[in-house]
Short mmCIF file of C-alpha atoms and ligand atoms in Angstrom, two decimals:
data_model
loop_
_atom_site.label_atom_id
_atom_site.label_comp_id
_atom_site.label_asym_id
_atom_site.label_seq_id
_atom_site.Cartn_x
_atom_site.Cartn_y
_atom_site.Cartn_z
CA MET S 1 98.60 -157.05 75.43
CA LEU S 2 95.66 -154.77 74.75
CA ALA S 3 96.02 -153.11 78.13
CA GLY S 4 99.67 -152.54 77.37
CA LEU S 5 98.87 -150.92 74.05
CA LEU S 6 96.25 -148.69 75.63
CA TYR S 7 98.70 -147.69 78.29
CA ILE S 8 101.29 -146.70 75.71
CA TRP S 9 98.67 -144.78 73.73
CA GLU S 10 97.51 -142.92 76.82
CA ALA S 11 101.05 -142.14 77.85
CA LYS S 12 101.76 -140.70 74.45
CA MET S 13 98.71 -138.45 74.60
CA ILE S 14 99.41 -136.58 77.84
CA TYR S 15 100.61 -133.58 75.91
CA THR S 16 99.91 -132.86 72.26
CA LEU S 17 101.27 -130.40 69.74
CA PRO S 18 99.29 -127.16 69.78
CA ASP S 19 98.20 -125.80 66.40
CA LEU S 20 99.71 -122.57 65.20
CA GLU S 21 97.34 -119.64 64.84
CA TYR S 22 98.78 -118.86 61.40
CA PRO S 23 100.23 -120.63 58.34
CA TYR S 24 103.92 -121.51 58.24
CA ASP S 25 104.64 -118.76 55.70
CA ALA S 26 102.89 -116.03 57.72
CA LEU S 27 106.15 -114.61 59.06
CA GLU S 28 108.00 -114.41 55.72
CA PRO S 29 110.45 -112.95 54.97
CA TYR S 30 111.58 -112.56 58.59
CA ILE S 31 111.16 -116.20 59.57
CA ASP S 32 110.89 -118.58 56.62
CA ALA S 33 108.16 -121.17 56.15
CA GLN S 34 110.49 -124.17 56.08
CA THR S 35 112.07 -123.22 59.39
CA MET S 36 108.64 -122.70 60.95
CA GLU S 37 107.34 -126.06 59.74
CA ILE S 38 110.38 -128.05 60.89
CA HIS S 39 110.58 -126.13 64.15
CA HIS S 40 106.91 -126.79 64.94
CA THR S 41 106.34 -130.31 63.58
CA LYS S 42 109.74 -131.81 64.37
CA HIS S 43 111.49 -129.94 67.17
CA HIS S 44 108.47 -129.03 69.27
CA GLN S 45 106.89 -132.44 68.65
CA THR S 46 110.05 -134.19 69.84
CA TYR S 47 110.01 -132.30 73.15
CA ILE S 48 106.40 -133.39 73.61
CA ASP S 49 107.14 -137.03 72.75
CA LYS S 50 110.07 -137.20 75.16
CA LEU S 51 108.11 -135.45 77.92
CA ASN S 52 105.24 -137.91 77.50
CA THR S 53 107.66 -140.83 77.62
CA ALA S 54 109.27 -139.48 80.80
CA LEU S 55 105.89 -139.03 82.50
CA GLY S 56 104.61 -142.45 81.37
CA ASP S 57 105.38 -144.18 84.68
CA TYR S 58 104.39 -141.18 86.82
CA PRO S 59 100.60 -140.79 86.62
CA ASP S 60 100.58 -138.36 89.55
CA PHE S 61 102.46 -135.87 87.41
CA GLN S 62 100.41 -136.29 84.25
CA VAL S 63 97.53 -134.14 85.49
CA HIS S 64 99.56 -131.00 85.91
CA LEU S 65 99.86 -128.33 83.26
CA VAL S 66 103.39 -128.28 81.94
CA ASN S 67 103.96 -124.79 83.36
CA GLN S 68 103.13 -126.13 86.82
CA LEU S 69 105.71 -128.90 86.39
CA ILE S 70 108.53 -126.57 85.43
CA SER S 71 107.57 -123.99 88.08
CA LYS S 72 108.17 -126.59 90.79
CA LEU S 73 110.94 -128.80 89.47
CA ASP S 74 111.95 -129.71 93.03
CA ALA S 75 108.60 -131.49 93.41
CA VAL S 76 109.22 -133.65 90.34
CA PRO S 77 110.72 -137.09 91.10
CA GLU S 78 114.48 -137.06 90.70
CA ALA S 79 114.38 -139.89 88.14
CA ILE S 80 112.52 -137.71 85.64
CA ARG S 81 113.49 -134.21 86.80
CA THR S 82 116.10 -133.63 84.09
CA ALA S 83 113.75 -134.92 81.39
CA VAL S 84 110.94 -132.69 82.64
CA ARG S 85 113.31 -129.74 82.86
CA ASN S 86 114.55 -130.22 79.29
CA HIS S 87 111.53 -131.58 77.44
CA GLY S 88 108.84 -130.03 79.62
CA GLY S 89 110.73 -126.77 79.26
CA GLY S 90 110.92 -127.31 75.52
CA HIS S 91 107.17 -127.86 75.33
CA ALA S 92 106.40 -124.89 77.58
CA ASN S 93 108.80 -122.55 75.81
CA HIS S 94 107.59 -123.32 72.30
CA SER S 95 103.92 -123.23 73.31
CA PHE S 96 104.60 -119.76 74.71
CA PHE S 97 106.67 -118.65 71.71
CA TRP S 98 104.35 -119.38 68.75
CA PRO S 99 101.52 -117.02 69.75
CA LEU S 100 104.05 -114.21 70.27
CA LEU S 101 104.75 -114.09 66.55
CA LYS S 102 102.74 -111.90 64.17
CA LYS S 103 103.71 -109.38 61.52
CA ASP S 104 102.67 -105.74 61.45
CA VAL S 105 101.69 -105.24 65.07
CA ASP S 106 102.79 -101.84 66.36
CA PHE S 107 104.66 -101.49 69.64
CA GLY S 108 101.99 -100.33 72.05
CA GLY S 109 99.64 -101.23 74.86
CA ALA S 110 100.23 -101.70 78.56
CA VAL S 111 103.56 -103.44 78.11
CA ALA S 112 104.89 -100.60 75.95
CA ASP S 113 104.22 -98.10 78.74
CA ALA S 114 105.95 -100.39 81.22
CA ILE S 115 108.96 -100.95 78.93
CA GLU S 116 109.35 -97.21 78.38
CA LYS S 117 109.31 -96.60 82.14
CA GLN S 118 111.67 -99.48 82.99
CA PHE S 119 114.21 -99.18 80.16
CA GLY S 120 113.89 -95.50 79.24
CA GLY S 121 112.32 -96.20 75.85
CA PHE S 122 111.85 -98.84 73.20
CA GLU S 123 115.35 -98.50 71.71
CA PRO S 124 117.27 -99.07 74.96
CA PHE S 125 115.05 -102.10 75.61
CA LYS S 126 115.60 -103.47 72.12
CA GLN S 127 119.34 -102.95 72.46
CA GLU S 128 119.56 -104.76 75.79
CA PHE S 129 117.37 -107.63 74.60
CA SER S 130 119.31 -107.96 71.32
CA ASN S 131 122.72 -107.81 73.00
CA LYS S 132 121.83 -110.48 75.53
CA ALA S 133 120.34 -112.69 72.80
CA ALA S 134 123.42 -112.27 70.61
CA LEU S 135 125.88 -112.91 73.45
CA LEU S 136 124.11 -115.97 74.87
CA PHE S 137 126.62 -118.78 74.46
CA GLY S 138 125.28 -121.96 72.94
CA SER S 139 121.58 -122.78 72.88
CA GLY S 140 118.97 -121.01 74.93
CA TRP S 141 116.36 -118.30 75.17
CA THR S 142 116.21 -114.58 75.83
CA TRP S 143 113.25 -113.28 77.81
CA LEU S 144 111.48 -110.20 79.00
CA VAL S 145 110.26 -111.26 82.42
CA ALA S 146 108.17 -109.78 85.19
CA ASP S 147 108.77 -110.27 88.88
CA ASP S 148 108.33 -108.26 92.06
CA SER S 149 110.93 -105.73 90.96
CA GLY S 150 109.30 -105.07 87.58
CA LEU S 151 110.45 -105.96 84.08
CA SER S 152 113.91 -107.23 83.17
CA VAL S 153 115.73 -109.05 80.37
CA VAL S 154 117.21 -112.43 81.25
CA THR S 155 118.60 -115.40 79.38
CA THR S 156 118.28 -119.09 80.09
CA ALA S 157 120.38 -121.99 78.83
CA ASN S 158 118.98 -124.92 76.89
CA GLN S 159 115.21 -125.19 77.44
CA ASP S 160 115.14 -123.69 80.93
CA ASN S 161 112.21 -121.38 81.56
CA PRO S 162 112.18 -118.34 83.88
CA LEU S 163 109.21 -119.87 85.73
CA SER S 164 111.73 -122.23 87.34
CA GLN S 165 113.41 -119.12 88.81
CA GLY S 166 110.21 -117.50 90.03
CA LYS S 167 109.98 -115.07 87.12
CA THR S 168 107.07 -114.84 84.70
CA PRO S 169 107.89 -114.66 80.97
CA VAL S 170 106.24 -111.82 79.07
CA LEU S 171 108.21 -112.13 75.81
CA GLY S 172 110.67 -114.81 74.70
CA LEU S 173 113.01 -115.50 71.82
CA ASP S 174 114.31 -118.91 70.87
CA VAL S 175 117.99 -118.53 69.96
CA TRP S 176 118.73 -122.19 69.35
CA GLU S 177 120.30 -122.60 65.92
CA HIS S 178 117.32 -124.72 64.83
CA ALA S 179 115.22 -121.54 65.07
CA TYR S 180 117.17 -119.65 62.43
CA TYR S 181 119.96 -121.66 60.79
CA LEU S 182 118.27 -122.44 57.45
CA LYS S 183 117.81 -118.76 56.64
CA TYR S 184 120.44 -116.98 58.71
CA GLN S 185 123.18 -119.64 59.22
CA ASN S 186 125.70 -118.11 61.64
CA ARG S 187 124.13 -114.64 61.54
CA ARG S 188 122.21 -114.78 64.79
CA PRO S 189 122.12 -110.94 65.11
CA ASP S 190 120.22 -110.74 61.79
CA TYR S 191 117.64 -113.21 63.10
CA ILE S 192 117.28 -111.17 66.29
CA GLU S 193 116.78 -108.00 64.25
CA ALA S 194 114.17 -109.79 62.11
CA PHE S 195 112.37 -111.00 65.25
CA PHE S 196 111.55 -107.40 66.13
CA ASN S 197 109.38 -107.30 62.97
CA VAL S 198 107.21 -110.21 64.08
CA ILE S 199 106.45 -109.48 67.72
CA ASN S 200 102.75 -109.62 68.54
CA TRP S 201 102.74 -106.74 71.03
CA GLU S 202 99.05 -107.28 71.77
CA ARG S 203 99.85 -110.77 73.05
CA VAL S 204 102.88 -109.49 74.94
CA SER S 205 100.65 -106.95 76.68
CA GLU S 206 98.23 -109.72 77.62
CA ASN S 207 101.14 -111.69 79.11
CA TYR S 208 102.32 -108.61 80.98
CA LEU S 209 98.89 -107.88 82.45
CA ALA S 210 98.42 -111.53 83.43
CA ALA S 211 101.85 -111.58 85.07
CA ARG S 212 100.98 -108.64 87.33
CA ILE S 213 97.94 -110.33 88.87
MN1 MN T 301 113.13 -124.11 69.28
#
């Protein structure tokens, strides 16, 4: 009985919810505090709980970082592959997303130079990113990714992550309704516009430089 309880406790602790680097109201008025709190403590936590449950019977896969799991989904046992794809992706995506958010950071740094070269300026980049985010049908994410050919904007459905396609995320935007519905309801384009006020370009540059190594 005790061993069983310990086992359940250990299984539940494989992954844990990362703290935010800022209070829930730090992104007001662009992203409201209530959305941030529910998104972090409920939605992100649920992905973690379901990922931990899926991995409970697979100790060989509990040692990997979640990004390693979703980078090599083919290596994950078929019985839990969909759960790892969805809930591991959910954990990876949200863990990546939170540190990207900060008010009052100017567009600049290494990634700004690269964006200007690749897209012909900030505005054409913003337009492409915003259009793809607005047109993405259903739930998913919009990303700025790096691969061998440079930077590009891609979208993924559900909680899929570009790592599963051999691309490294540099910037990402959650366009699931749970990310914006309380404040913006059906106005996803307004949420996308607001997002451009809370991008931590210093962190995006760090991601870009790490992706090139
Ligand atoms: Mn989300």
